[in-house]
C-alpha positions as a Python dict, from the first residue, in 0.01 Angstrom:
ca = {
    (1, 'M'): (0, 0, 0),
    (2, 'P'): (185, 329, -95),
    (3, 'V'): (135, 654, 191),
    (4, 'I'): (234, 1013, 69),
    (5, 'L'): (498, 1189, 370),
    (6, 'D'): (381, 1554, 382),
    (7, 'D'): (412, 1757, 712),
    (8, 'A'): (241, 2016, 606),
    (9, 'E'): (-108, 2128, 828),
    (10, 'K'): (-277, 2181, 524),
    (11, 'Y'): (-269, 1789, 395),
    (12, 'R'): (-347, 1621, 751),
    (13, 'G'): (-601, 1382, 666),
    (14, 'Q'): (-653, 1440, 360),
    (15, 'T'): (-564, 1166, 56),
    (16, 'F'): (-448, 1178, -313),
    (17, 'D'): (-462, 970, -565),
    (18, 'G'): (-702, 735, -346),
    (19, 'V'): (-320, 733, -90),
    (20, 'P'): (-338, 865, 242),
    (21, 'I'): (-137, 1179, 302),
    (22, 'L'): (26, 1125, 651),
    (23, 'P'): (270, 1368, 833),
    (24, 'M'): (619, 1264, 847),
    (25, 'A'): (669, 1126, 1188),
    (26, 'R'): (394, 837, 1196),
    (27, 'M'): (633, 675, 932),
    (28, 'A'): (718, 394, 1192),
    (29, 'D'): (336, 327, 1259),
    (30, 'H'): (288, 173, 846),
    (31, 'P'): (661, -72, 891),
    (32, 'H'): (529, -204, 551),
    (33, 'A'): (414, 97, 306),
    (34, 'R'): (563, 261, 60),
    (35, 'F'): (611, 619, 10),
    (36, 'L'): (607, 912, -179),
    (37, 'C'): (798, 1245, -219),
    (38, 'L'): (572, 1491, -375),
    (39, 'V'): (776, 1778, -268),
    (40, 'G'): (879, 2027, -452),
    (41, 'S'): (817, 2371, -604),
    (42, 'E'): (1083, 2673, -848),
    (43, 'K'): (1101, 2784, -410),
    (44, 'S'): (1145, 2429, -209),
    (45, 'Y'): (1296, 2177, -535),
    (46, 'H'): (1675, 2176, -389),
    (47, 'A'): (1556, 2078, -96),
    (48, 'R'): (1419, 1728, -184),
    (49, 'P'): (1729, 1498, -183),
    (50, 'E'): (1717, 1630, 195),
    (51, 'I'): (1398, 1545, 291),
    (52, 'I'): (1462, 1208, 103),
    (53, 'A'): (1763, 1196, 351),
    (54, 'R'): (1602, 1242, 648),
    (55, 'T'): (1319, 959, 616),
    (56, 'G'): (1623, 664, 637),
    (57, 'L'): (1411, 429, 350),
    (58, 'E'): (1635, 193, 212),
    (59, 'P'): (1562, 292, -185),
    (60, 'D'): (1281, 10, -168),
    (61, 'R'): (1024, 134, 63),
    (62, 'F'): (897, 408, -124),
    (63, 'A'): (678, 348, -427),
    (64, 'T'): (657, 473, -794),
    (65, 'F'): (350, 598, -917),
    (66, 'V'): (230, 623, -1169),
    (67, 'H'): (-91, 735, -1262),
    (68, 'P'): (-315, 482, -1557),
    (69, 'A'): (-343, 758, -1839),
    (70, 'A'): (9, 858, -1782),
    (71, 'E'): (172, 622, -2076),
    (72, 'V'): (555, 456, -2041),
    (73, 'S'): (710, 293, -2301),
    (74, 'G'): (792, -48, -2215),
    (75, 'Q'): (1199, 28, -2295),
    (76, 'A'): (1208, 341, -2076),
    (77, 'L'): (1329, 347, -1675),
    (78, 'I'): (1227, 456, -1360),
    (79, 'G'): (1318, 496, -1096),
    (80, 'H'): (1206, 460, -716),
    (81, 'G'): (985, 700, -598),
    (82, 'S'): (883, 902, -930),
    (83, 'V'): (527, 1020, -943),
    (84, 'L'): (434, 1020, -1346),
    (85, 'Y'): (92, 1207, -1324),
    (86, 'S'): (-197, 1213, -1604),
    (87, 'G'): (-112, 1223, -2005),
    (88, 'A'): (307, 1160, -1936),
    (89, 'L'): (445, 1000, -2199),
    (90, 'V'): (771, 853, -2164),
    (91, 'T'): (917, 722, -2501),
    (92, 'S'): (1115, 480, -2593),
    (93, 'N'): (1494, 452, -2380),
    (94, 'G'): (1452, 727, -2145),
    (95, 'Q'): (1555, 737, -1835),
    (96, 'I'): (1399, 907, -1491),
    (97, 'G'): (1617, 884, -1174),
    (98, 'E'): (1458, 857, -874),
    (99, 'H'): (1213, 1084, -660),
    (100, 'V'): (1163, 1338, -1045),
    (101, 'L'): (753, 1476, -1062),
    (102, 'I'): (686, 1486, -1387),
    (103, 'M'): (394, 1658, -1411),
    (104, 'P'): (76, 1606, -1607),
    (105, 'R'): (95, 1638, -2035),
    (106, 'A'): (485, 1598, -2011),
    (107, 'V'): (618, 1459, -2282),
    (108, 'V'): (1007, 1327, -2292),
    (109, 'H'): (1079, 1174, -2525),
    (110, 'H'): (1301, 885, -2679),
    (111, 'D'): (1653, 918, -2481),
    (112, 'V'): (1620, 1123, -2245),
    (113, 'T'): (1801, 1144, -1942),
    (114, 'I'): (1637, 1301, -1657),
    (115, 'G'): (1828, 1311, -1309),
    (116, 'S'): (1733, 1238, -920),
    (117, 'F'): (1510, 1457, -760),
    (118, 'S'): (1418, 1692, -1120),
    (119, 'I'): (1104, 1814, -1149),
    (120, 'I'): (905, 1852, -1477),
    (121, 'G'): (621, 2095, -1472),
    (122, 'A'): (294, 2032, -1673),
    (123, 'G'): (280, 2032, -2040),
    (124, 'V'): (664, 2080, -2081),
    (125, 'I'): (837, 1880, -2360),
    (126, 'I'): (1193, 1750, -2340),
    (127, 'A'): (1280, 1655, -2710),
    (128, 'G'): (1574, 1373, -2819),
    (129, 'G'): (1891, 1298, -2628),
    (130, 'A'): (1832, 1565, -2380),
    (131, 'Q'): (1993, 1498, -2046),
    (132, 'L'): (1880, 1630, -1747),
    (133, 'G'): (2079, 1625, -1425),
    (134, 'E'): (2003, 1596, -1068),
    (135, 'C'): (1760, 1790, -903),
    (136, 'C'): (1648, 2026, -1169),
    (137, 'Y'): (1316, 2230, -1233),
    (138, 'V'): (1146, 2284, -1515),
    (139, 'G'): (861, 2523, -1540),
    (140, 'S'): (581, 2453, -1700),
    (141, 'G'): (496, 2474, -2123),
    (142, 'S'): (894, 2500, -2099),
    (143, 'A'): (1093, 2293, -2451),
    (144, 'I'): (1366, 2179, -2422),
    (145, 'R'): (1523, 2148, -2761),
    (146, 'N'): (1682, 1760, -2894),
    (147, 'G'): (2004, 1650, -2710),
    (148, 'V'): (2059, 1996, -2468),
    (149, 'A'): (2192, 1884, -2156),
    (150, 'I'): (2064, 2133, -1803),
    (151, 'G'): (2325, 2115, -1552),
    (152, 'A'): (2252, 2057, -1148),
    (153, 'G'): (2027, 2242, -1005),
    (154, 'A'): (1923, 2462, -1315),
    (155, 'L'): (1602, 2587, -1294),
    (156, 'I'): (1402, 2681, -1618),
    (157, 'G'): (1102, 2891, -1595),
    (158, 'M'): (758, 2848, -1722),
    (159, 'G'): (702, 2877, -2136),
    (160, 'S'): (1080, 2903, -2175),
    (161, 'V'): (1211, 2721, -2516),
    (162, 'V'): (1562, 2610, -2454),
    (163, 'V'): (1784, 2570, -2741),
    (164, 'K'): (2138, 2486, -2562),
    (165, 'D'): (2302, 2390, -2315),
    (166, 'V'): (2210, 2538, -1945),
    (167, 'A'): (2553, 2567, -1670),
    (168, 'P'): (2448, 2350, -1317),
    (169, 'G'): (2237, 2579, -1099),
    (170, 'E'): (2157, 2822, -1345),
    (171, 'V'): (1794, 3035, -1409),
    (172, 'V'): (1652, 3073, -1770),
    (173, 'A'): (1365, 3216, -1897),
    (174, 'G'): (1215, 3318, -2219),
    (175, 'N'): (1226, 3213, -2612),
    (176, 'P'): (1504, 3182, -2673),
    (177, 'A'): (1561, 3076, -2330),
    (178, 'R'): (1882, 3335, -2170),
    (179, 'T'): (2027, 3280, -1828),
    (180, 'L'): (1922, 3514, -1535),
    (181, 'R'): (2110, 3431, -1279),
    (182, 'P'): (2257, 3144, -1048),
    (183, 'A'): (1981, 2909, -860),
    (184, 'P'): (1858, 2984, -529),
    (185, 'R'): (2003, 2707, -258),
}
């Protein structure tokens, strides 16, 4: 049985697609549960690795959640703890790291690698062969050109069109995307 961990008061007693949301202090009450970590926004995405490490759980204690309306190629690999929402599509040879969130209607083309702890916003298109490092945030409606490399910790602003490589930790936005500043820490 999967369980979502979230310490926010507003989620106490709530469920997500039928999965109960519990505070982290209640993990021990569920020794056979498998967990999901849904924490992440453009302001908090860097905290995901620390939050997951703080649980002290082994990787196999994290559920991988693929919504029934998401599509994943049989040749794609999805890491522990990753979540693919309704309408997400991962095509052949996609490699999705651990604890990656892929929001509704995002499309991950062939041979794309997405590093662990990254967040891919709704409606994002990542073209073939693109490589995203760990702990990246790609804002909703963005497009990443084929073969582009996005460095670890980078933030891509909403609706951006990324046509060239992005250095680790950079914040880029626009069409074409340009560097605005180093990513927040």
